């Protein structure tokens, strides 16, 4: 079981890094930056890795509609983002700051990202369930 948790943590961490590189790189595309630079942080690997917890959450709510599951994942992601961001902010190590954005909470969460996190949560659910199709639940 611990091996599976570790594998899921790594898969989620790498997937999150990939999403972040794509998302931040697209900003370069829309601003006509030809190099399409992306930006992330080593901290983000661990934070995205926590998405492995979506699997046990899914096991509890798998019979509920995908809309409700997506909302649950969005709330989970917001809580994780707030808690990890608050911790890192104490050490001046938080890699994001949404203070200048309209719909932010303490500069740590952007409420307008809810549709993005809704989608990402369901994508993680799919990845974790496809990968673990024949594995034991934990």
XYZ file of N, CA and C in Angstrom:
414
model
N 0.820 -1.193 0.000
C 0.000 0.000 0.000
C 0.866 1.260 0.000
N 1.927 1.281 0.824
C 2.790 2.455 0.891
C 3.469 2.714 -0.455
N 3.845 1.631 -1.135
C 4.447 1.765 -2.462
C 3.467 2.440 -3.424
N 2.191 2.044 -3.345
C 1.164 2.624 -4.213
C 0.954 4.096 -3.904
N 0.928 4.444 -2.606
C 0.777 5.843 -2.207
C 1.950 6.661 -2.746
N 3.166 6.139 -2.598
C 4.344 6.844 -3.107
C 4.275 7.038 -4.618
N 3.871 5.992 -5.324
C 3.746 6.095 -6.780
C 2.700 7.138 -7.164
N 1.577 7.132 -6.490
C 0.517 8.102 -6.788
C 0.972 9.522 -6.470
N 1.711 9.689 -5.366
C 2.242 10.998 -5.006
C 3.155 11.516 -6.121
N 4.035 10.666 -6.602
C 4.973 11.060 -7.666
C 4.224 11.366 -8.957
N 3.265 10.528 -9.322
C 2.483 10.764 -10.545
C 1.733 12.082 -10.447
N 1.112 12.339 -9.298
C 0.361 13.590 -9.129
C 1.296 14.795 -9.121
N 2.442 14.666 -8.473
C 3.407 15.761 -8.459
C 3.903 16.104 -9.859
N 4.262 15.087 -10.622
C 4.739 15.322 -11.987
C 3.628 15.850 -12.895
N 2.431 15.319 -12.729
C 1.296 15.801 -13.522
C 1.034 17.272 -13.227
N 1.037 17.627 -11.954
C 0.818 19.019 -11.564
C 1.883 19.940 -12.125
N 3.131 19.507 -12.045
C 4.211 20.304 -12.641
C 3.959 20.513 -14.133
N 3.542 19.443 -14.803
C 3.253 19.552 -16.233
C 2.129 20.530 -16.511
N 1.054 20.434 -15.717
C -0.058 21.385 -15.864
C 0.416 22.817 -15.648
N 1.231 23.011 -14.614
C 1.686 24.367 -14.306
C 2.580 24.920 -15.413
N 3.462 24.087 -15.956
C 4.311 24.531 -17.066
C 3.461 24.887 -18.287
N 2.470 24.060 -18.573
C 1.575 24.342 -19.696
C 0.816 25.645 -19.460
N 0.244 25.803 -18.283
C -0.565 26.973 -17.960
C 0.272 28.257 -17.999
N 1.426 28.231 -17.344
C 2.255 29.448 -17.333
C 2.898 29.686 -18.699
N 3.173 28.634 -19.428
C 3.709 28.792 -20.777
C 2.687 29.389 -21.734
N 1.413 29.046 -21.543
C 0.359 29.623 -22.379
C 0.229 31.123 -22.170
N 0.551 31.589 -20.969
C 0.560 33.039 -20.738
C 1.546 33.704 -21.689
N 2.688 33.075 -21.900
C 3.672 33.594 -22.847
C 3.146 33.600 -24.266
N 2.401 32.561 -24.611
C 1.818 32.488 -25.949
C 0.871 33.660 -26.192
N 0.010 33.925 -25.221
C -0.977 34.998 -25.387
C -0.361 36.388 -25.296
N 0.803 36.486 -24.669
C 1.478 37.785 -24.629
C 2.531 37.883 -25.728
N 2.500 36.933 -26.652
C 3.369 36.893 -27.826
C 4.850 36.766 -27.473
N 5.139 36.124 -26.337
C 6.510 35.823 -25.944
C 6.908 34.539 -26.673
N 7.798 34.650 -27.644
C 8.120 33.528 -28.523
C 8.788 32.356 -27.819
N 9.445 32.615 -26.695
C 10.117 31.531 -25.985
C 9.156 30.700 -25.133
N 7.926 31.172 -24.950
C 6.906 30.484 -24.151
C 7.454 30.017 -22.793
N 7.995 30.942 -22.024
C 8.588 30.524 -20.741
C 7.518 30.031 -19.770
N 7.896 29.040 -19.008
C 6.995 28.579 -17.957
C 7.706 28.757 -16.624
N 6.926 28.774 -15.561
C 7.497 29.008 -14.253
C 6.839 28.087 -13.241
N 7.654 27.479 -12.401
C 7.149 26.662 -11.310
C 8.163 26.714 -10.177
N 7.967 25.899 -9.185
C 8.824 25.871 -8.011
C 8.972 24.426 -7.563
N 10.084 24.104 -6.937
C 10.244 22.757 -6.386
C 9.187 22.468 -5.325
N 8.759 23.497 -4.601
C 7.694 23.306 -3.611
C 6.433 22.736 -4.255
N 6.181 23.120 -5.482
C 4.929 22.735 -6.127
C 4.827 21.230 -6.366
N 5.963 20.556 -6.535
C 5.919 19.107 -6.723
C 5.227 18.439 -5.536
N 5.628 18.815 -4.335
C 5.019 18.243 -3.140
C 3.566 18.633 -2.969
N 3.270 19.882 -3.310
C 1.885 20.344 -3.180
C 0.989 19.616 -4.173
N 1.423 19.534 -5.424
C 0.630 18.780 -6.409
C 0.586 17.299 -6.052
N 1.648 16.801 -5.458
C 1.678 15.397 -5.063
C 0.570 15.034 -4.092
N 0.146 16.013 -3.284
C -0.941 15.760 -2.329
C -2.257 15.399 -3.011
N -2.328 15.599 -4.306
C -3.542 15.207 -5.045
C -3.741 13.698 -5.020
N -2.729 12.931 -4.564
C -2.943 11.487 -4.422
C -4.097 11.200 -3.469
N -4.439 12.170 -2.608
C -5.559 12.006 -1.670
C -6.915 12.006 -2.372
N -6.933 12.385 -3.632
C -8.185 12.335 -4.393
C -8.671 10.895 -4.534
N -7.753 9.950 -4.604
C -8.149 8.538 -4.744
C -8.989 8.059 -3.566
N -8.544 8.239 -2.309
C -9.422 7.800 -1.213
C -10.696 8.633 -1.091
N -10.620 9.905 -1.470
C -11.843 10.718 -1.478
C -12.814 10.131 -2.502
N -12.293 9.818 -3.687
C -13.122 9.219 -4.732
C -13.778 7.921 -4.235
N -13.009 7.106 -3.522
C -13.556 5.834 -3.029
C -14.772 6.053 -2.132
N -14.826 7.203 -1.464
C -15.960 7.512 -0.583
C -17.147 8.120 -1.333
N -16.872 8.764 -2.483
C -17.936 9.500 -3.182
C -18.154 9.041 -4.619
N -17.642 7.871 -4.966
C -17.677 7.431 -6.365
C -19.080 7.253 -6.934
N -20.065 7.078 -6.083
C -21.438 6.892 -6.567
C -22.203 8.202 -6.703
N -21.529 9.316 -6.458
C -22.132 10.644 -6.581
C -21.814 11.183 -7.968
N -22.613 12.102 -8.459
C -22.414 12.636 -9.814
C -21.054 13.320 -9.952
N -20.514 13.327 -11.169
C -19.221 13.987 -11.413
C -19.233 15.478 -11.060
N -20.387 16.118 -11.168
C -20.488 17.542 -10.817
C -20.177 17.727 -9.330
N -20.789 16.925 -8.499
C -20.563 17.024 -7.051
C -19.131 16.618 -6.719
N -18.633 15.548 -7.353
C -17.240 15.137 -7.109
C -16.286 16.264 -7.481
N -16.519 16.918 -8.612
C -15.671 18.035 -9.031
C -15.694 19.176 -8.031
N -16.869 19.438 -7.465
C -16.984 20.489 -6.442
C -16.202 20.088 -5.185
N -16.316 18.823 -4.788
C -15.573 18.333 -3.619
C -14.071 18.471 -3.866
N -13.596 18.093 -5.051
C -12.174 18.203 -5.369
C -11.730 19.663 -5.382
N -12.567 20.539 -5.895
C -12.236 21.970 -5.918
C -12.052 22.486 -4.492
N -12.948 22.120 -3.609
C -12.838 22.533 -2.203
C -11.562 21.954 -1.587
N -11.292 20.677 -1.854
C -10.068 20.035 -1.356
C -8.825 20.777 -1.861
N -8.808 21.119 -3.133
C -7.662 21.827 -3.713
C -7.523 23.215 -3.102
N -8.624 23.927 -2.935
C -8.567 25.250 -2.305
C -8.027 25.156 -0.873
N -8.485 24.176 -0.116
C -8.005 24.012 1.260
C -6.513 23.701 1.263
N -6.091 22.801 0.388
C -4.678 22.452 0.290
C -3.847 23.661 -0.112
N -4.333 24.408 -1.098
C -3.624 25.600 -1.565
C -3.508 26.629 -0.436
N -4.573 26.813 0.321
C -4.558 27.791 1.411
C -3.611 27.361 2.532
N -3.704 26.105 2.944
C -2.867 25.632 4.053
C -1.378 25.598 3.685
N -1.062 25.061 2.525
C 0.352 25.012 2.128
C 0.883 26.418 1.856
N 0.068 27.257 1.229
C 0.485 28.638 0.969
C 0.699 29.409 2.262
N -0.174 29.224 3.249
C -0.024 29.895 4.546
C 1.265 29.466 5.229
N 1.539 28.165 5.190
C 2.771 27.651 5.785
C 4.005 28.243 5.096
N 4.027 28.181 3.780
C 5.188 28.686 3.038
C 5.345 30.197 3.177
N 4.221 30.890 3.278
C 4.255 32.351 3.415
C 4.957 32.768 4.714
N 4.798 31.966 5.780
C 5.469 32.258 7.055
C 6.987 32.286 6.893
N 7.497 31.555 5.926
C 8.937 31.461 5.688
C 9.363 32.206 4.430
N 8.469 33.060 3.954
C 8.723 33.833 2.735
C 9.111 32.923 1.562
N 8.440 31.777 1.472
C 8.775 30.795 0.445
C 7.594 30.440 -0.457
N 6.477 31.132 -0.315
C 5.298 30.810 -1.127
C 5.542 31.248 -2.571
N 5.460 30.319 -3.521
C 5.773 30.660 -4.904
C 4.666 31.414 -5.644
N 3.535 31.627 -5.025
C 2.461 32.371 -5.682
C 1.964 33.475 -4.767
N 1.436 34.510 -5.398
C 0.843 35.627 -4.648
C -0.276 36.202 -5.498
N -1.495 35.964 -5.077
C -2.667 36.423 -5.818
C -3.238 37.714 -5.249
N -2.471 38.410 -4.440
C -2.960 39.624 -3.773
C -3.511 40.662 -4.737
N -2.940 40.758 -5.907
C -3.378 41.773 -6.861
C -4.585 41.327 -7.695
N -5.025 40.091 -7.513
C -6.149 39.566 -8.282
C -7.463 39.889 -7.584
N -8.482 40.047 -8.381
C -9.775 40.510 -7.876
C -10.413 39.555 -6.859
N -10.475 38.297 -7.160
C -11.192 37.340 -6.318
C -10.218 36.463 -5.539
N -9.420 37.089 -4.669
C -8.445 36.323 -3.911
C -8.821 36.271 -2.442
N -8.308 35.255 -1.779
C -8.440 35.141 -0.324
C -7.024 35.143 0.237
N -6.688 36.235 0.933
C -5.379 36.436 1.559
C -4.220 36.239 0.586
N -4.459 36.432 -0.695
C -3.417 36.281 -1.703
C -3.027 34.840 -1.972
N -3.731 33.898 -1.358
C -3.356 32.485 -1.455
C -4.265 31.666 -2.362
N -5.492 32.123 -2.546
C -6.463 31.400 -3.365
C -7.100 32.392 -4.328
N -7.294 31.955 -5.557
C -8.063 32.731 -6.526
C -9.375 31.998 -6.777
N -10.459 32.597 -6.339
C -11.761 31.954 -6.506
C -12.139 31.810 -7.972
N -11.624 32.704 -8.831
C -11.929 32.587 -10.259
C -11.221 31.388 -10.897
N -10.332 30.722 -10.151
C -9.703 29.494 -10.644
C -10.549 28.256 -10.351
N -11.698 28.430 -9.708
C -12.537 27.287 -9.356
C -12.843 26.379 -10.554
N -13.210 26.913 -11.730
C -13.461 26.005 -12.863
C -12.205 25.216 -13.276
N -11.057 25.857 -13.177
C -9.800 25.172 -13.501
C -9.553 24.030 -12.515
N -9.687 24.304 -11.217
C -9.450 23.273 -10.214
C -10.507 22.180 -10.275
N -11.728 22.529 -10.631
C -12.794 21.543 -10.842
C -12.341 20.532 -11.896
N -11.860 21.046 -13.020
C -11.405 20.189 -14.128
C -10.178 19.382 -13.731
N -9.228 20.036 -13.088
C -7.996 19.351 -12.685
C -8.312 18.219 -11.707
N -9.223 18.451 -10.772
C -9.605 17.399 -9.833
C -10.160 16.177 -10.540
N -11.017 16.402 -11.524
C -11.585 15.272 -12.274
C -10.533 14.589 -13.146
N -9.568 15.352 -13.644
C -8.476 14.746 -14.417
C -7.627 13.865 -13.504
N -7.292 14.378 -12.315
C -6.553 13.554 -11.351
C -7.342 12.294 -11.006
N -8.639 12.425 -10.794
C -9.473 11.263 -10.499
C -9.319 10.223 -11.606
N -9.403 10.667 -12.834
C -9.286 9.759 -13.978
C -7.909 9.093 -14.015
N -6.864 9.894 -13.835
C -5.497 9.350 -13.862
C -5.316 8.312 -12.761
N -5.729 8.654 -11.553
C -5.532 7.744 -10.420
C -6.371 6.484 -10.544
N -7.562 6.584 -11.096
C -8.395 5.397 -11.243
C -7.960 4.536 -12.413
N -7.493 5.151 -13.468
C -7.007 4.379 -14.614
C -5.744 3.621 -14.227
N -4.838 4.309 -13.543
C -3.589 3.703 -13.132
C -3.818 2.591 -12.121
N -4.754 2.800 -11.219
C -4.972 1.870 -10.113
C -6.130 0.904 -10.347
N -6.508 0.733 -11.577
C -7.690 -0.073 -11.886
C -7.642 -1.455 -11.220
N -6.486 -2.056 -11.201
C -6.373 -3.405 -10.640
C -5.716 -3.415 -9.264
N -5.495 -2.257 -8.687
C -4.840 -2.174 -7.384
C -5.869 -2.200 -6.260
N -5.368 -2.469 -5.071
C -6.227 -2.416 -3.899
C -6.526 -0.968 -3.549
N -7.689 -0.745 -2.981
C -8.031 0.597 -2.495
C -7.302 0.824 -1.189
N -6.948 2.040 -0.945
C -6.304 2.385 0.342
C -7.065 3.495 0.977
